[in-house]
Coordinates of C-alpha atoms and ligand atoms in Angstrom, one line a residue:
M184 CA 8.9 36.9 9.6
F185 CA 5.8 35.5 11.3
G186 CA 3.9 38.5 12.4
K187 CA 1.6 36.7 14.9
K188 CA 2.0 35.9 18.6
T189 CA 2.8 32.2 19.4
I190 CA 2.6 30.1 22.5
E191 CA 6.1 31.1 23.2
D192 CA 5.1 34.7 23.7
V193 CA 2.4 34.2 26.4
E194 CA 2.3 32.7 29.9
V195 CA 0.8 29.2 29.7
K196 CA 1.7 27.8 33.2
G197 CA -1.4 26.7 35.1
K198 CA -3.7 28.0 32.3
K199 CA -6.5 26.2 30.7
V200 CA -5.4 26.4 27.0
L201 CA -7.8 25.5 24.2
V202 CA -6.0 24.2 21.2
R203 CA -7.6 23.9 17.7
V204 CA -5.8 21.0 16.0
D205 CA -6.6 19.1 12.8
F206 CA -7.1 15.6 13.8
N207 CA -9.2 14.8 10.7
V208 CA -7.3 11.5 10.1
P209 CA -8.4 8.5 8.1
L210 CA -10.0 5.7 10.1
A211 CA -10.6 2.1 9.5
N212 CA -12.2 -0.4 11.8
G213 CA -12.0 2.0 14.7
E214 CA -8.2 2.6 14.1
V215 CA -6.3 5.6 12.8
T216 CA -4.7 4.5 9.6
D217 CA -2.5 7.6 9.1
D218 CA -1.5 9.5 12.1
R219 CA 0.5 12.3 10.3
R220 CA -1.9 15.1 11.3
I221 CA -1.8 14.0 15.0
R222 CA 2.0 14.1 14.9
L223 CA 2.0 17.6 13.6
A224 CA 0.4 18.8 16.8
L225 CA 2.9 16.9 19.1
K226 CA 5.3 19.8 19.4
T227 CA 2.8 22.2 20.6
V228 CA 1.0 19.8 22.9
N229 CA 4.4 18.6 24.5
Y230 CA 5.4 22.2 24.9
L231 CA 2.2 23.0 26.8
V232 CA 2.5 19.7 28.9
E233 CA 6.2 20.6 29.8
N234 CA 5.1 24.2 30.8
G235 CA 2.4 23.1 33.0
A236 CA -0.7 24.1 31.0
R237 CA -4.0 22.3 31.1
I238 CA -4.4 21.2 27.5
I239 CA -7.9 21.0 25.9
L240 CA -7.7 19.8 22.4
M241 CA -10.4 20.3 19.8
S242 CA -10.9 19.1 16.3
H243 CA -13.3 18.1 13.6
L244 CA -13.3 14.6 12.1
G245 CA -14.9 13.7 8.8
R246 CA -18.3 15.1 7.7
P247 CA -20.9 14.3 10.3
K248 CA -23.1 17.2 9.0
G249 CA -23.9 18.6 12.4
K250 CA -25.2 15.4 13.9
V251 CA -23.5 12.7 16.2
V252 CA -22.1 9.9 14.0
E253 CA -21.0 7.0 15.9
E254 CA -18.1 6.1 13.5
L255 CA -16.8 9.7 13.7
K256 CA -16.3 10.0 17.3
M257 CA -12.8 10.9 18.5
D258 CA -12.0 7.8 20.7
P259 CA -9.5 6.3 18.2
V260 CA -7.8 9.6 17.8
A261 CA -7.5 10.0 21.5
R262 CA -6.0 6.5 21.9
R263 CA -3.4 7.2 19.1
L264 CA -2.5 10.5 20.6
S265 CA -2.1 9.0 24.0
E266 CA 0.4 6.5 22.5
L267 CA 2.3 9.2 20.7
L268 CA 2.5 11.4 23.9
G269 CA 3.2 8.5 26.3
K270 CA 0.6 9.8 28.6
P271 CA -3.2 9.5 29.1
V272 CA -5.6 11.5 27.0
K273 CA -9.1 11.8 28.2
K274 CA -11.7 11.9 25.5
L275 CA -15.0 13.8 26.5
D276 CA -18.3 13.0 25.2
D277 CA -19.1 16.4 23.8
C278 CA -17.3 19.6 23.1
V279 CA -19.5 22.1 25.1
G280 CA -21.9 21.8 28.1
E281 CA -21.9 21.5 31.8
E282 CA -20.2 18.1 31.9
V283 CA -17.4 19.2 29.7
K284 CA -17.0 22.1 31.9
G285 CA -17.0 20.0 35.1
A286 CA -14.1 17.6 33.5
V287 CA -12.2 20.6 32.4
N288 CA -12.3 22.2 35.9
E289 CA -10.9 19.0 37.3
M290 CA -7.8 19.0 35.2
K291 CA -4.3 19.3 36.7
E292 CA -1.3 21.0 35.3
G293 CA 0.0 18.9 32.4
D294 CA -3.3 17.0 31.8
V295 CA -4.6 16.6 28.2
I296 CA -8.1 16.3 27.3
L297 CA -9.6 15.8 23.8
L298 CA -13.2 17.1 23.2
E299 CA -15.6 15.4 21.0
N300 CA -15.9 16.1 17.3
L301 CA -16.7 19.8 16.7
R302 CA -18.8 19.1 13.7
F303 CA -21.3 17.1 15.6
H304 CA -22.7 20.6 16.2
P305 CA -23.9 22.5 13.1
E306 CA -22.9 25.7 14.9
E307 CA -19.3 25.0 14.3
K308 CA -19.3 25.4 10.6
A309 CA -21.8 28.2 10.9
N310 CA -19.4 30.2 13.0
D311 CA -22.2 30.6 15.5
D312 CA -21.3 33.2 18.1
G313 CA -23.1 31.5 21.0
F314 CA -21.3 28.3 20.3
A315 CA -17.9 30.0 19.9
S316 CA -18.5 31.6 23.2
Q317 CA -19.4 28.3 24.8
L318 CA -16.2 26.8 23.6
A319 CA -14.2 29.8 24.7
S320 CA -15.7 29.6 28.2
L321 CA -13.7 26.3 28.7
G322 CA -10.3 28.0 28.5
E323 CA -8.3 31.0 29.2
L324 CA -6.1 31.1 26.1
Y325 CA -6.7 29.9 22.5
V326 CA -4.0 28.4 20.3
N327 CA -4.5 27.7 16.5
D328 CA -2.3 24.8 15.6
A329 CA -4.3 23.9 12.5
F330 CA -3.1 25.5 9.4
S331 CA -5.2 23.4 7.2
V332 CA -8.5 24.7 8.5
S333 CA -7.5 28.2 8.9
H334 CA -9.1 29.2 5.6
R335 CA -12.4 28.4 7.2
A336 CA -14.3 31.0 9.2
H337 CA -15.6 28.4 11.6
A338 CA -16.5 28.8 15.3
S339 CA -13.4 27.0 16.7
V340 CA -11.2 28.9 14.1
V341 CA -12.4 32.4 14.0
G342 CA -15.5 33.0 16.2
I343 CA -13.6 31.9 19.3
T344 CA -10.9 34.5 19.0
K345 CA -13.4 37.2 19.9
Y346 CA -13.5 35.8 23.4
L347 CA -10.0 34.7 24.2
P348 CA -6.4 35.9 23.5
A349 CA -5.6 33.9 20.4
V350 CA -2.0 32.9 19.4
A351 CA -0.3 30.4 17.0
G352 CA 1.1 26.9 17.8
F353 CA 4.3 25.6 16.4
S354 CA 3.0 23.7 13.4
L355 CA 0.8 26.7 12.2
K356 CA 3.8 28.9 12.6
E357 CA 6.1 26.5 10.8
E358 CA 3.6 26.2 7.8
V359 CA 3.2 29.8 7.4
E360 CA 7.0 30.5 7.6
H361 CA 7.6 28.0 4.8
L362 CA 4.8 29.1 2.6
S363 CA 5.7 32.8 3.2
K364 CA 9.2 32.3 2.0
V365 CA 7.7 31.2 -1.3
K366 CA 5.1 34.0 -1.3
E367 CA 7.0 36.9 0.0
S368 CA 10.7 36.4 -0.7
P369 CA 11.2 33.7 -3.3
E370 CA 14.7 33.3 -4.7
H371 CA 14.7 33.6 -8.5
P372 CA 14.2 31.8 -11.0
F373 CA 10.7 31.0 -9.2
V374 CA 8.8 28.4 -11.2
V375 CA 5.1 27.5 -10.4
I376 CA 3.7 24.3 -11.6
L377 CA 0.0 23.9 -11.5
G378 CA -2.3 21.0 -12.3
G379 CA -5.4 19.4 -10.9
A380 CA -8.9 19.3 -12.4
K381 CA -10.0 22.8 -12.5
V382 CA -8.8 26.2 -13.5
S383 CA -11.3 27.8 -11.2
D384 CA -9.5 26.2 -8.2
K385 CA -6.2 27.8 -9.1
I386 CA -7.1 31.2 -10.4
G387 CA -6.2 32.6 -6.9
V388 CA -2.8 31.1 -6.9
I389 CA -2.1 32.5 -10.5
K390 CA -3.4 36.0 -9.6
G391 CA -1.6 36.0 -6.2
L392 CA 1.8 35.0 -7.8
E393 CA 1.7 36.4 -11.2
D394 CA 4.1 39.3 -10.2
K395 CA 6.4 37.1 -8.2
A396 CA 7.0 33.9 -10.2
D397 CA 9.0 33.9 -13.4
R398 CA 7.4 30.9 -15.1
F399 CA 4.2 28.9 -14.9
L400 CA 4.0 25.3 -16.1
V401 CA 0.5 24.1 -16.4
G402 CA -0.7 20.5 -16.7
G403 CA -3.6 18.4 -15.5
G404 CA -7.2 18.8 -16.4
M405 CA -6.9 22.6 -16.2
A406 CA -4.4 22.7 -19.0
Y407 CA -7.1 21.8 -21.5
T408 CA -9.2 25.0 -20.9
F409 CA -6.0 26.9 -21.7
L410 CA -5.2 24.9 -24.7
K411 CA -8.8 25.4 -26.0
A412 CA -8.5 29.1 -25.4
K413 CA -5.5 28.9 -27.7
G414 CA -7.5 27.4 -30.3
F415 CA -6.6 23.8 -30.0
E416 CA -9.2 21.1 -30.3
I417 CA -9.3 19.1 -27.0
G418 CA -11.8 16.4 -27.8
R419 CA -13.6 15.3 -24.7
S420 CA -11.0 16.5 -22.2
L421 CA -12.1 18.5 -19.2
C422 CA -13.0 22.1 -20.1
E423 CA -14.7 24.9 -18.3
E424 CA -16.3 26.7 -21.0
D425 CA -17.1 29.6 -18.8
K426 CA -13.4 30.1 -18.0
L427 CA -12.2 30.3 -21.7
E428 CA -12.0 34.1 -21.7
L429 CA -10.4 34.2 -18.3
A430 CA -7.8 31.7 -19.3
A431 CA -7.0 33.8 -22.4
G432 CA -6.9 36.8 -20.1
I433 CA -4.4 35.0 -17.7
M434 CA -2.0 34.0 -20.6
N435 CA -2.1 37.4 -22.0
D436 CA -1.3 39.0 -18.7
I437 CA 1.6 36.7 -18.0
S438 CA 3.1 37.1 -21.3
K439 CA 2.7 40.9 -21.1
R440 CA 4.8 40.7 -18.0
G441 CA 7.5 39.0 -20.0
K442 CA 7.0 35.7 -18.2
D443 CA 6.7 32.2 -19.5
F444 CA 3.3 30.4 -19.6
V445 CA 4.1 26.8 -20.5
L446 CA 1.4 24.3 -21.6
P447 CA 2.0 20.5 -22.5
V448 CA 3.1 19.8 -26.0
D449 CA 1.8 16.2 -26.0
V450 CA -0.8 14.4 -23.8
V451 CA -2.0 10.8 -23.0
V452 CA -5.5 10.3 -24.2
V453 CA -8.1 7.7 -23.7
K454 CA -11.7 7.0 -24.9
E455 CA -13.0 6.6 -21.4
F456 CA -11.3 6.9 -18.0
E457 CA -11.8 3.2 -17.5
D458 CA -10.7 2.1 -21.0
K459 CA -7.0 2.0 -20.3
G460 CA -6.5 -0.1 -23.4
S461 CA -7.4 2.9 -25.6
K462 CA -4.5 4.8 -24.3
R463 CA -2.4 6.8 -26.8
V464 CA 0.0 9.7 -26.8
V465 CA -0.7 12.5 -29.1
D466 CA 0.7 16.0 -29.8
V467 CA -1.7 18.7 -28.5
D468 CA -2.7 19.8 -32.0
D469 CA -3.7 16.2 -32.7
I470 CA -6.2 15.3 -30.0
P471 CA -8.9 13.2 -31.6
S472 CA -12.5 14.3 -31.0
E473 CA -13.6 11.1 -29.2
Y474 CA -10.6 11.1 -26.8
M475 CA -10.0 12.8 -23.5
G476 CA -6.6 14.0 -22.0
V477 CA -5.7 12.2 -18.7
D478 CA -1.9 13.0 -18.4
I479 CA 0.9 15.0 -20.0
G480 CA 3.2 13.0 -22.4
A481 CA 6.9 12.2 -22.1
R482 CA 7.9 15.2 -24.4
S483 CA 5.9 17.5 -22.0
V484 CA 7.7 16.1 -19.0
G485 CA 11.0 16.7 -20.8
L486 CA 10.0 20.3 -21.6
F487 CA 8.9 20.9 -17.9
R488 CA 12.1 19.3 -16.8
E489 CA 14.0 21.9 -19.0
K490 CA 12.0 24.9 -17.7
L491 CA 12.7 23.7 -14.1
E492 CA 16.6 23.7 -14.6
G493 CA 18.2 26.2 -12.4
A494 CA 15.2 27.1 -10.5
K495 CA 15.8 28.3 -7.0
T496 CA 12.2 28.3 -5.8
V497 CA 9.5 25.8 -6.9
L498 CA 5.8 25.8 -5.9
W499 CA 4.0 22.8 -7.2
N500 CA 0.2 22.6 -6.8
G501 CA -1.9 20.0 -8.6
P502 CA -1.1 16.7 -10.3
V503 CA -0.5 17.0 -14.0
G504 CA -2.5 13.9 -14.7
V505 CA -4.9 11.4 -13.2
F506 CA -2.2 10.0 -11.1
E507 CA -4.5 7.8 -9.0
I508 CA -4.6 5.4 -12.0
D509 CA -1.1 3.9 -12.5
E510 CA -1.5 4.1 -16.3
Y511 CA -1.9 7.8 -16.1
A512 CA 0.5 8.6 -13.5
E513 CA 3.8 8.8 -15.4
G514 CA 3.6 12.6 -16.1
T515 CA 2.9 13.5 -12.4
K516 CA 5.7 11.1 -11.3
G517 CA 8.1 12.7 -13.9
V518 CA 7.3 16.2 -12.6
A519 CA 7.8 15.1 -9.0
E520 CA 11.1 13.4 -9.9
A521 CA 12.3 16.6 -11.7
I522 CA 11.5 18.8 -8.9
A523 CA 13.0 16.3 -6.3
G524 CA 16.2 16.2 -8.3
L525 CA 16.8 20.0 -8.3
Q526 CA 19.9 21.2 -6.3
D527 CA 19.9 24.2 -4.1
C528 CA 16.3 24.8 -4.7
F529 CA 13.6 25.6 -2.2
S530 CA 10.7 23.3 -3.3
V531 CA 7.3 23.5 -1.8
A532 CA 4.3 21.3 -2.6
G533 CA 0.8 22.2 -1.7
G534 CA -2.6 20.6 -2.1
G535 CA -3.9 17.4 -0.7
D536 CA -3.8 15.4 -3.9
T537 CA -0.3 16.7 -4.7
A538 CA 1.0 15.6 -1.3
A539 CA -0.7 12.2 -2.0
A540 CA 1.0 11.8 -5.3
I541 CA 4.5 12.7 -3.8
K542 CA 3.9 10.1 -1.1
K543 CA 2.7 7.5 -3.7
F544 CA 6.0 8.0 -5.5
G545 CA 8.1 7.9 -2.3
L546 CA 9.6 11.3 -3.2
E547 CA 8.8 13.1 0.2
N548 CA 12.4 13.6 1.0
G549 CA 13.0 15.4 -2.3
F550 CA 11.0 18.3 -1.3
S551 CA 11.9 21.1 1.0
F552 CA 8.4 21.3 2.5
I553 CA 5.2 19.6 1.7
S554 CA 2.2 21.7 3.1
S555 CA -0.4 19.9 5.3
G556 CA -2.8 22.6 4.0
G557 CA -4.8 21.3 1.1
G558 CA -7.2 24.0 0.4
A559 CA -5.6 26.3 3.0
S560 CA -2.3 26.3 1.2
L561 CA -4.0 27.1 -2.1
E562 CA -5.9 30.0 -0.4
F563 CA -2.6 31.1 1.2
F564 CA -1.2 32.0 -2.1
G565 CA -4.3 34.0 -3.1
E566 CA -4.8 37.5 -2.3
R567 CA -6.9 37.2 0.9
E568 CA -5.2 36.5 4.2
L569 CA -6.6 33.4 5.9
P570 CA -9.3 34.3 8.4
G571 CA -8.0 31.9 11.0
I572 CA -4.5 33.4 10.9
A573 CA -5.7 37.0 10.5
A574 CA -7.7 36.6 13.8
L575 CA -4.6 35.8 15.9
L576 CA -2.9 38.5 18.0
D577 CA -0.2 40.6 16.2
R578 CA 3.2 40.7 17.6
E579 CA 4.1 44.2 18.8
Ligands
LIG152 P1 -4.6 19.4 -5.1 O1 -5.5 18.6 -4.1 O2 -3.2 18.9 -5.0 O3 -4.8 20.9 -4.9 P2 -6.6 19.2 -7.1 O4 -7.6 18.7 -6.1 O5 -6.7 20.5 -7.7 O6 -5.1 19.1 -6.5 O7 -6.5 18.2 -8.4 C1 -6.3 16.8 -8.2 C2 -7.2 16.0 -9.1 O8 -7.1 16.4 -10.5 C3 -6.9 14.6 -9.1 O9 -7.8 13.8 -8.5 C4 -6.5 14.3 -10.5 O10 -7.1 13.0 -10.9 C5 -7.2 15.3 -11.3 N1 -6.7 15.5 -12.6 C6 -5.4 15.7 -13.0 N2 -5.3 15.7 -14.3 C7 -6.5 15.5 -14.8 C8 -7.1 15.3 -16.2 N3 -6.4 15.6 -17.2 N4 -8.5 15.1 -16.3 C9 -9.2 15.0 -15.1 N5 -8.8 15.1 -13.9 C10 -7.5 15.3 -13.7
LIG153 MG1 -7.6 18.0 -4.1

């Protein structure tokens, strides 16, 4: 169960409620090109509107590096949000200061304001206490509805909770509930599929789940460090030399627990990323020295499919190949299809690129839940509680 207070547990009527959302959306020519992140916040915003709160939304957008960047102003976001809500959303020119305060004080019940990009101020990322207190001074209640930034100890995520009662919004709660089901009470067999570029990114997930999962299937760039640790020649494939020992240790730990650690048996290799014509499929004990692995082969997809059979819980994090290039996307597509085809299975995907891959193959409906989390969902499965969630009020 979700152990934190939510907006439903507190009085919001008439209150100035500061809501941290993640409106870090892609823009092109001053328009929002993908509004999914904005839609995620609608349930919370609508609830607050209906319950007579004064709603002050705040978010970061892009990487302005602590300075005002014209193209990263929140105006297009406010326009799109206004369309989605069917009511005006006033965008302010800053996120702190006297003018902002003045505008907030004029708000009526049900009004919605969007503050300017938090990261125009370097103090946001620095979790500066003075900045956090300035933000907090705008409201009477703080709501975190941005799971995807909850692994960051920033002023609008963590610092601010020192000054205001802090509760969760609906989308944060929903994320945590879905991911907790996998982390705390998975139905077995529980299969974890990992990929992506680097072992170092996924160590936390492996450590956090090695007691809970029954089986690990590993592909992607990270597989080559494991293959090398097992003594295979991996040519010019991605390898973290300084993680070889760790990789061997992980495989040892997992097999000592009587669990399966499954690596690809064949891989797609090329001479250069760009040299698609040089593509070949080879067994993992036959990788030529001048080639590099960019995808898992069809036999590996078959093996992974077999190992997924009967799974009741699946967590997938990290593409098993360079899926951005169509010629190297078959393995990732095959894995995505295998998961989507499972019956009676709670399947969760985490990680920004994994979500992008699922979208690319049009398989979103085949998953029980796709985390909006990116880095936050990865860290969620690690051993540390996310600081932005830890900082919220506990339920009694
Ligand atoms: P996520 O965002 O889902 O957590 P990661 O960021 O860890 O995933 O990894 C995604 C990246 O890993 C993709 O950009 C993909 O191209 C890359 N990748 C996958 N397989 C390989 C490989 N064999 N060699 C190099 N990069 C790879
Ligand atoms: Mg990524």
